[in-house]
């Protein structure tokens, strides 16, 4: 079974939902959803978007490349020991999935701790880089922010269905002048303040594939510095669930 199908099956099990119940809750045609799971057919982002919204989980759960945790059992343990291992392993996997459902592979506190521990220097970045986007300082004259790296599990990459900074730039070019001006102002503010700036903006845009995308999300913009002193802006964003 492909990883994405395993993730969806684990999610429905944790929520005690059948395929039919999940499809109804998320507004997905049951036949399409059930067939995709049973026959391991491709599951598009529109279906993942409906699942995330309908079940109240983060996009990061679907974009993460791990299904859970794995322990190594004690081969010398008896039957009681093996049973205890199975229970502990199941509990740890459920806890790991629960964090992923909330988009907590990297938490807001993790990001802020990293930034302050490194005084804004782009160091010890390996654990964060997959969930953030990096930008050059904004170009106020062209009214554009300047993406240079798009994290594969960043909220923008997942929601806008982009896989590179060039694709993110093309997506931004399709936004309204007002929205781009708001983004330029937000990036400029983070640079001016010299510290992380946390906001909760809303977005309602039409993507390049013609799909309308509407979300409120939590955004942290912060200035960061390369070893040579070059200034960049890092964006760490999280989906917001309601209810």
PDB file of C-alpha atoms in Angstrom:
ATOM      1  CA  UNK A   1       0.000   0.000   0.000  1.00  0.00           C
ATOM      2  CA  UNK A   2       1.373   3.443  -0.943  1.00  0.00           C
ATOM      3  CA  UNK A   3       2.305   5.803   1.874  1.00  0.00           C
ATOM      4  CA  UNK A   4      -0.514   8.294   1.213  1.00  0.00           C
ATOM      5  CA  UNK A   5      -3.095   5.495   1.277  1.00  0.00           C
ATOM      6  CA  UNK A   6      -1.604   4.186   4.537  1.00  0.00           C
ATOM      7  CA  UNK A   7      -1.842   7.661   6.026  1.00  0.00           C
ATOM      8  CA  UNK A   8      -5.491   8.072   5.072  1.00  0.00           C
ATOM      9  CA  UNK A   9      -6.359   4.588   6.373  1.00  0.00           C
ATOM     10  CA  UNK A  10      -4.582   5.309   9.685  1.00  0.00           C
ATOM     11  CA  UNK A  11      -6.386   8.650   9.964  1.00  0.00           C
ATOM     12  CA  UNK A  12      -9.813   7.055   9.443  1.00  0.00           C
ATOM     13  CA  UNK A  13      -8.972   4.309  11.957  1.00  0.00           C
ATOM     14  CA  UNK A  14      -7.911   6.868  14.569  1.00  0.00           C
ATOM     15  CA  UNK A  15     -11.150   8.781  14.011  1.00  0.00           C
ATOM     16  CA  UNK A  16     -13.258   5.593  13.917  1.00  0.00           C
ATOM     17  CA  UNK A  17     -14.687   6.490  10.515  1.00  0.00           C
ATOM     18  CA  UNK A  18     -15.598   4.220   7.647  1.00  0.00           C
ATOM     19  CA  UNK A  19     -14.735   5.207   4.090  1.00  0.00           C
ATOM     20  CA  UNK A  20     -18.375   6.112   3.519  1.00  0.00           C
ATOM     21  CA  UNK A  21     -18.602   8.233   6.685  1.00  0.00           C
ATOM     22  CA  UNK A  22     -15.378  10.069   5.820  1.00  0.00           C
ATOM     23  CA  UNK A  23     -16.513  10.742   2.268  1.00  0.00           C
ATOM     24  CA  UNK A  24     -19.849  12.128   3.491  1.00  0.00           C
ATOM     25  CA  UNK A  25     -18.150  14.282   6.146  1.00  0.00           C
ATOM     26  CA  UNK A  26     -15.701  15.718   3.607  1.00  0.00           C
ATOM     27  CA  UNK A  27     -18.080  16.165   0.687  1.00  0.00           C
ATOM     28  CA  UNK A  28     -16.219  13.649  -1.501  1.00  0.00           C
ATOM     29  CA  UNK A  29     -18.113  11.247  -3.812  1.00  0.00           C
ATOM     30  CA  UNK A  30     -18.028   7.925  -1.965  1.00  0.00           C
ATOM     31  CA  UNK A  31     -17.421   5.812  -5.057  1.00  0.00           C
ATOM     32  CA  UNK A  32     -14.399   7.891  -6.080  1.00  0.00           C
ATOM     33  CA  UNK A  33     -12.931   7.927  -2.583  1.00  0.00           C
ATOM     34  CA  UNK A  34     -13.508   4.257  -1.832  1.00  0.00           C
ATOM     35  CA  UNK A  35     -12.115   3.171  -5.194  1.00  0.00           C
ATOM     36  CA  UNK A  36      -9.023   5.347  -4.758  1.00  0.00           C
ATOM     37  CA  UNK A  37      -8.265   3.740  -1.395  1.00  0.00           C
ATOM     38  CA  UNK A  38      -9.080   0.148  -2.278  1.00  0.00           C
ATOM     39  CA  UNK A  39      -7.321   0.186  -5.639  1.00  0.00           C
ATOM     40  CA  UNK A  40      -4.496   2.510  -4.526  1.00  0.00           C
ATOM     41  CA  UNK A  41      -5.271   4.981  -7.285  1.00  0.00           C
ATOM     42  CA  UNK A  42      -3.710   8.424  -7.397  1.00  0.00           C
ATOM     43  CA  UNK A  43      -5.177  10.805  -4.830  1.00  0.00           C
ATOM     44  CA  UNK A  44      -5.031  14.429  -5.936  1.00  0.00           C
ATOM     45  CA  UNK A  45      -4.537  17.519  -3.825  1.00  0.00           C
ATOM     46  CA  UNK A  46      -8.188  18.508  -4.208  1.00  0.00           C
ATOM     47  CA  UNK A  47      -9.191  15.323  -2.364  1.00  0.00           C
ATOM     48  CA  UNK A  48      -6.497  15.864   0.274  1.00  0.00           C
ATOM     49  CA  UNK A  49      -7.739  19.433   0.686  1.00  0.00           C
ATOM     50  CA  UNK A  50     -11.278  18.131   1.268  1.00  0.00           C
ATOM     51  CA  UNK A  51      -9.990  15.556   3.783  1.00  0.00           C
ATOM     52  CA  UNK A  52      -7.938  18.143   5.671  1.00  0.00           C
ATOM     53  CA  UNK A  53     -10.887  20.521   5.881  1.00  0.00           C
ATOM     54  CA  UNK A  54     -13.545  17.932   6.619  1.00  0.00           C
ATOM     55  CA  UNK A  55     -11.570  15.999   9.233  1.00  0.00           C
ATOM     56  CA  UNK A  56      -9.805  19.006  10.759  1.00  0.00           C
ATOM     57  CA  UNK A  57      -6.227  17.850  10.218  1.00  0.00           C
ATOM     58  CA  UNK A  58      -3.166  19.653   8.902  1.00  0.00           C
ATOM     59  CA  UNK A  59      -1.891  19.423   5.340  1.00  0.00           C
ATOM     60  CA  UNK A  60       1.478  18.585   6.896  1.00  0.00           C
ATOM     61  CA  UNK A  61       0.167  15.165   7.877  1.00  0.00           C
ATOM     62  CA  UNK A  62      -0.337  14.241   4.228  1.00  0.00           C
ATOM     63  CA  UNK A  63       2.916  15.843   3.036  1.00  0.00           C
ATOM     64  CA  UNK A  64       5.133  14.273   5.698  1.00  0.00           C
ATOM     65  CA  UNK A  65       7.212  11.393   4.350  1.00  0.00           C
ATOM     66  CA  UNK A  66       6.785   9.188   7.447  1.00  0.00           C
ATOM     67  CA  UNK A  67       3.762   7.133   8.429  1.00  0.00           C
ATOM     68  CA  UNK A  68       4.636   6.799  12.092  1.00  0.00           C
ATOM     69  CA  UNK A  69       7.247   5.537  14.516  1.00  0.00           C
ATOM     70  CA  UNK A  70       8.819   2.134  14.625  1.00  0.00           C
ATOM     71  CA  UNK A  71      10.314   0.387  17.654  1.00  0.00           C
ATOM     72  CA  UNK A  72      12.571  -2.627  17.761  1.00  0.00           C
ATOM     73  CA  UNK A  73      11.054  -5.350  19.943  1.00  0.00           C
ATOM     74  CA  UNK A  74      13.082  -7.214  22.548  1.00  0.00           C
ATOM     75  CA  UNK A  75      13.656 -10.566  20.869  1.00  0.00           C
ATOM     76  CA  UNK A  76      14.265 -12.181  24.268  1.00  0.00           C
ATOM     77  CA  UNK A  77      10.945 -11.041  25.674  1.00  0.00           C
ATOM     78  CA  UNK A  78       8.251 -13.594  26.412  1.00  0.00           C
ATOM     79  CA  UNK A  79       4.623 -13.424  25.369  1.00  0.00           C
ATOM     80  CA  UNK A  80       3.796 -10.803  28.012  1.00  0.00           C
ATOM     81  CA  UNK A  81       6.738  -8.692  26.873  1.00  0.00           C
ATOM     82  CA  UNK A  82       5.697  -8.894  23.232  1.00  0.00           C
ATOM     83  CA  UNK A  83       2.150  -7.869  24.119  1.00  0.00           C
ATOM     84  CA  UNK A  84       3.483  -4.903  26.089  1.00  0.00           C
ATOM     85  CA  UNK A  85       5.655  -3.933  23.123  1.00  0.00           C
ATOM     86  CA  UNK A  86       2.689  -4.069  20.741  1.00  0.00           C
ATOM     87  CA  UNK A  87       0.632  -1.834  23.018  1.00  0.00           C
ATOM     88  CA  UNK A  88       3.482   0.675  23.483  1.00  0.00           C
ATOM     89  CA  UNK A  89       4.273   0.702  19.769  1.00  0.00           C
ATOM     90  CA  UNK A  90       0.629   1.366  18.879  1.00  0.00           C
ATOM     91  CA  UNK A  91       0.432   4.174  21.444  1.00  0.00           C
ATOM     92  CA  UNK A  92       3.606   5.835  20.155  1.00  0.00           C
ATOM     93  CA  UNK A  93       2.451   5.629  16.543  1.00  0.00           C
ATOM     94  CA  UNK A  94      -0.926   7.125  17.479  1.00  0.00           C
ATOM     95  CA  UNK A  95       0.843   9.957  19.354  1.00  0.00           C
ATOM     96  CA  UNK A  96       3.110  10.618  16.366  1.00  0.00           C
ATOM     97  CA  UNK A  97       0.125  10.749  14.008  1.00  0.00           C
ATOM     98  CA  UNK A  98      -1.711  13.040  16.405  1.00  0.00           C
ATOM     99  CA  UNK A  99       1.152  15.549  16.198  1.00  0.00           C
ATOM    100  CA  UNK A 100       1.120  15.290  12.414  1.00  0.00           C
ATOM    101  CA  UNK A 101      -2.653  15.857  12.314  1.00  0.00           C
ATOM    102  CA  UNK A 102      -2.082  19.158  14.116  1.00  0.00           C
ATOM    103  CA  UNK A 103       0.770  20.131  11.793  1.00  0.00           C
ATOM    104  CA  UNK A 104       3.233  19.744  14.647  1.00  0.00           C
ATOM    105  CA  UNK A 105       6.108  17.915  12.972  1.00  0.00           C
ATOM    106  CA  UNK A 106       7.718  21.293  13.620  1.00  0.00           C
ATOM    107  CA  UNK A 107       5.781  23.389  16.110  1.00  0.00           C
ATOM    108  CA  UNK A 108       5.617  27.162  16.401  1.00  0.00           C
ATOM    109  CA  UNK A 109       7.637  26.890  19.611  1.00  0.00           C
ATOM    110  CA  UNK A 110      10.242  24.754  17.808  1.00  0.00           C
ATOM    111  CA  UNK A 111      10.656  27.452  15.179  1.00  0.00           C
ATOM    112  CA  UNK A 112      10.892  30.314  17.682  1.00  0.00           C
ATOM    113  CA  UNK A 113      13.333  28.372  19.880  1.00  0.00           C
ATOM    114  CA  UNK A 114      15.520  27.746  16.830  1.00  0.00           C
ATOM    115  CA  UNK A 115      15.479  31.404  15.744  1.00  0.00           C
ATOM    116  CA  UNK A 116      16.352  32.837  19.157  1.00  0.00           C
ATOM    117  CA  UNK A 117      18.939  30.127  19.927  1.00  0.00           C
ATOM    118  CA  UNK A 118      20.776  31.074  16.733  1.00  0.00           C
ATOM    119  CA  UNK A 119      20.106  34.838  16.940  1.00  0.00           C
ATOM    120  CA  UNK A 120      18.607  34.748  13.467  1.00  0.00           C
ATOM    121  CA  UNK A 121      21.604  33.015  11.870  1.00  0.00           C
ATOM    122  CA  UNK A 122      20.748  30.331   9.319  1.00  0.00           C
ATOM    123  CA  UNK A 123      22.445  27.548  11.273  1.00  0.00           C
ATOM    124  CA  UNK A 124      21.322  24.128  12.602  1.00  0.00           C
ATOM    125  CA  UNK A 125      18.577  24.354  10.013  1.00  0.00           C
ATOM    126  CA  UNK A 126      18.201  20.728   8.913  1.00  0.00           C
ATOM    127  CA  UNK A 127      15.143  19.911  11.052  1.00  0.00           C
ATOM    128  CA  UNK A 128      13.230  22.984   9.881  1.00  0.00           C
ATOM    129  CA  UNK A 129      14.105  23.497   6.241  1.00  0.00           C
ATOM    130  CA  UNK A 130      11.443  21.143   4.831  1.00  0.00           C
ATOM    131  CA  UNK A 131       8.620  23.208   6.417  1.00  0.00           C
ATOM    132  CA  UNK A 132       9.721  26.766   5.639  1.00  0.00           C
ATOM    133  CA  UNK A 133      10.170  28.987   2.591  1.00  0.00           C
ATOM    134  CA  UNK A 134      13.130  31.329   2.125  1.00  0.00           C
ATOM    135  CA  UNK A 135      13.027  34.704   0.385  1.00  0.00           C
ATOM    136  CA  UNK A 136      15.358  37.484  -0.632  1.00  0.00           C
ATOM    137  CA  UNK A 137      14.267  40.896   0.700  1.00  0.00           C
ATOM    138  CA  UNK A 138      11.118  42.077  -1.106  1.00  0.00           C
ATOM    139  CA  UNK A 139      11.237  44.168  -4.252  1.00  0.00           C
ATOM    140  CA  UNK A 140       8.975  47.100  -3.380  1.00  0.00           C
ATOM    141  CA  UNK A 141       9.351  48.651  -6.834  1.00  0.00           C
ATOM    142  CA  UNK A 142       8.050  45.498  -8.548  1.00  0.00           C
ATOM    143  CA  UNK A 143       5.585  44.868  -5.706  1.00  0.00           C
ATOM    144  CA  UNK A 144       6.796  41.291  -5.224  1.00  0.00           C
ATOM    145  CA  UNK A 145       8.303  39.129  -2.520  1.00  0.00           C
ATOM    146  CA  UNK A 146      11.282  37.095  -3.766  1.00  0.00           C
ATOM    147  CA  UNK A 147      11.154  33.309  -3.119  1.00  0.00           C
ATOM    148  CA  UNK A 148      14.483  31.490  -3.449  1.00  0.00           C
ATOM    149  CA  UNK A 149      13.698  28.165  -1.755  1.00  0.00           C
ATOM    150  CA  UNK A 150      10.404  26.377  -1.231  1.00  0.00           C
ATOM    151  CA  UNK A 151      10.334  23.744   1.517  1.00  0.00           C
ATOM    152  CA  UNK A 152       8.622  20.562   0.259  1.00  0.00           C
ATOM    153  CA  UNK A 153       6.333  20.442   3.314  1.00  0.00           C
ATOM    154  CA  UNK A 154       5.808  24.180   3.756  1.00  0.00           C
ATOM    155  CA  UNK A 155       2.202  25.320   3.861  1.00  0.00           C
ATOM    156  CA  UNK A 156       2.638  27.240   0.594  1.00  0.00           C
ATOM    157  CA  UNK A 157       4.149  24.236  -1.204  1.00  0.00           C
ATOM    158  CA  UNK A 158       1.354  21.932  -0.085  1.00  0.00           C
ATOM    159  CA  UNK A 159      -1.602  24.290  -0.482  1.00  0.00           C
ATOM    160  CA  UNK A 160      -0.476  25.919  -3.728  1.00  0.00           C
ATOM    161  CA  UNK A 161       0.756  22.596  -5.139  1.00  0.00           C
ATOM    162  CA  UNK A 162       4.229  23.927  -5.958  1.00  0.00           C
ATOM    163  CA  UNK A 163       7.552  22.098  -5.894  1.00  0.00           C
ATOM    164  CA  UNK A 164      10.065  24.903  -6.425  1.00  0.00           C
ATOM    165  CA  UNK A 165      10.673  28.581  -5.794  1.00  0.00           C
ATOM    166  CA  UNK A 166      10.015  29.276  -9.500  1.00  0.00           C
ATOM    167  CA  UNK A 167       6.570  27.692  -9.266  1.00  0.00           C
ATOM    168  CA  UNK A 168       5.863  29.653  -6.080  1.00  0.00           C
ATOM    169  CA  UNK A 169       6.939  32.863  -7.865  1.00  0.00           C
ATOM    170  CA  UNK A 170       4.582  32.089 -10.763  1.00  0.00           C
ATOM    171  CA  UNK A 171       1.758  31.518  -8.289  1.00  0.00           C
ATOM    172  CA  UNK A 172       2.450  34.836  -6.557  1.00  0.00           C
ATOM    173  CA  UNK A 173       2.406  36.596  -9.927  1.00  0.00           C
ATOM    174  CA  UNK A 174      -1.212  35.491 -10.250  1.00  0.00           C
ATOM    175  CA  UNK A 175      -2.235  37.191  -6.998  1.00  0.00           C
ATOM    176  CA  UNK A 176      -3.877  40.616  -6.946  1.00  0.00           C
ATOM    177  CA  UNK A 177      -1.760  43.765  -6.648  1.00  0.00           C
ATOM    178  CA  UNK A 178      -3.245  44.388  -3.201  1.00  0.00           C
ATOM    179  CA  UNK A 179      -2.385  40.937  -1.903  1.00  0.00           C
ATOM    180  CA  UNK A 180       1.156  41.211  -3.261  1.00  0.00           C
ATOM    181  CA  UNK A 181       1.487  44.637  -1.646  1.00  0.00           C
ATOM    182  CA  UNK A 182       0.363  43.144   1.682  1.00  0.00           C
ATOM    183  CA  UNK A 183       3.010  40.423   1.341  1.00  0.00           C
ATOM    184  CA  UNK A 184       5.738  42.958   0.526  1.00  0.00           C
ATOM    185  CA  UNK A 185       4.723  45.040   3.548  1.00  0.00           C
ATOM    186  CA  UNK A 186       4.742  41.987   5.837  1.00  0.00           C
ATOM    187  CA  UNK A 187       8.240  40.915   4.712  1.00  0.00           C
ATOM    188  CA  UNK A 188       9.504  44.494   5.078  1.00  0.00           C
ATOM    189  CA  UNK A 189       8.073  44.692   8.594  1.00  0.00           C
ATOM    190  CA  UNK A 190       9.901  41.540   9.681  1.00  0.00           C
ATOM    191  CA  UNK A 191      13.175  42.985   8.367  1.00  0.00           C
ATOM    192  CA  UNK A 192      12.520  46.350  10.019  1.00  0.00           C
ATOM    193  CA  UNK A 193      11.671  44.839  13.400  1.00  0.00           C
ATOM    194  CA  UNK A 194      14.588  42.435  13.289  1.00  0.00           C
ATOM    195  CA  UNK A 195      12.671  39.604  14.951  1.00  0.00           C
ATOM    196  CA  UNK A 196       9.916  37.064  14.223  1.00  0.00           C
ATOM    197  CA  UNK A 197       6.521  38.595  13.466  1.00  0.00           C
ATOM    198  CA  UNK A 198       3.472  36.382  14.055  1.00  0.00           C
ATOM    199  CA  UNK A 199       0.198  37.157  12.259  1.00  0.00           C
ATOM    200  CA  UNK A 200      -2.970  35.298  11.244  1.00  0.00           C
ATOM    201  CA  UNK A 201      -3.788  36.455   7.709  1.00  0.00           C
ATOM    202  CA  UNK A 202      -6.562  35.215   5.455  1.00  0.00           C
ATOM    203  CA  UNK A 203      -6.191  34.435   1.773  1.00  0.00           C
ATOM    204  CA  UNK A 204      -8.716  33.974  -1.027  1.00  0.00           C
ATOM    205  CA  UNK A 205      -7.045  33.449  -4.396  1.00  0.00           C
ATOM    206  CA  UNK A 206      -7.376  31.604  -7.679  1.00  0.00           C
ATOM    207  CA  UNK A 207      -4.418  29.294  -8.290  1.00  0.00           C
ATOM    208  CA  UNK A 208      -2.699  28.686 -11.619  1.00  0.00           C
ATOM    209  CA  UNK A 209      -4.636  25.428 -12.072  1.00  0.00           C
ATOM    210  CA  UNK A 210      -7.889  27.391 -11.839  1.00  0.00           C
ATOM    211  CA  UNK A 211      -8.785  26.154  -8.368  1.00  0.00           C
ATOM    212  CA  UNK A 212      -9.968  28.699  -5.823  1.00  0.00           C
ATOM    213  CA  UNK A 213      -8.071  28.551  -2.550  1.00  0.00           C
ATOM    214  CA  UNK A 214      -9.374  30.063   0.691  1.00  0.00           C
ATOM    215  CA  UNK A 215      -7.629  29.796   4.053  1.00  0.00           C
ATOM    216  CA  UNK A 216      -6.798  31.525   7.296  1.00  0.00           C
ATOM    217  CA  UNK A 217      -3.390  30.530   8.564  1.00  0.00           C
ATOM    218  CA  UNK A 218      -0.759  31.350  11.165  1.00  0.00           C
ATOM    219  CA  UNK A 219       2.345  32.960   9.661  1.00  0.00           C
ATOM    220  CA  UNK A 220       5.727  33.688  11.177  1.00  0.00           C
ATOM    221  CA  UNK A 221       8.073  35.884   9.147  1.00  0.00           C
ATOM    222  CA  UNK A 222      11.585  36.393  10.472  1.00  0.00           C
ATOM    223  CA  UNK A 223      14.844  37.874   9.205  1.00  0.00           C
ATOM    224  CA  UNK A 224      17.710  35.386   8.924  1.00  0.00           C
ATOM    225  CA  UNK A 225      21.358  35.771   7.991  1.00  0.00           C
ATOM    226  CA  UNK A 226      23.676  33.564   5.951  1.00  0.00           C
ATOM    227  CA  UNK A 227      27.271  33.079   7.191  1.00  0.00           C
ATOM    228  CA  UNK A 228      28.419  35.833   4.777  1.00  0.00           C
ATOM    229  CA  UNK A 229      25.938  38.264   6.351  1.00  0.00           C
ATOM    230  CA  UNK A 230      23.401  38.181   3.499  1.00  0.00           C
ATOM    231  CA  UNK A 231      19.890  38.960   4.730  1.00  0.00           C
ATOM    232  CA  UNK A 232      16.953  36.678   3.907  1.00  0.00           C
ATOM    233  CA  UNK A 233      13.382  36.298   5.149  1.00  0.00           C
ATOM    234  CA  UNK A 234      12.073  32.931   6.348  1.00  0.00           C
ATOM    235  CA  UNK A 235       8.367  32.060   6.337  1.00  0.00           C
ATOM    236  CA  UNK A 236       7.026  29.385   8.688  1.00  0.00           C
ATOM    237  CA  UNK A 237       3.250  28.968   8.371  1.00  0.00           C
ATOM    238  CA  UNK A 238       0.662  26.634   9.858  1.00  0.00           C
ATOM    239  CA  UNK A 239      -2.876  25.789   8.892  1.00  0.00           C
ATOM    240  CA  UNK A 240      -5.597  26.899  11.305  1.00  0.00           C
ATOM    241  CA  UNK A 241      -8.418  24.504  12.082  1.00  0.00           C
ATOM    242  CA  UNK A 242     -11.756  25.595  13.518  1.00  0.00           C
ATOM    243  CA  UNK A 243     -14.186  23.736  15.706  1.00  0.00           C
TER     244      UNK A 243
END
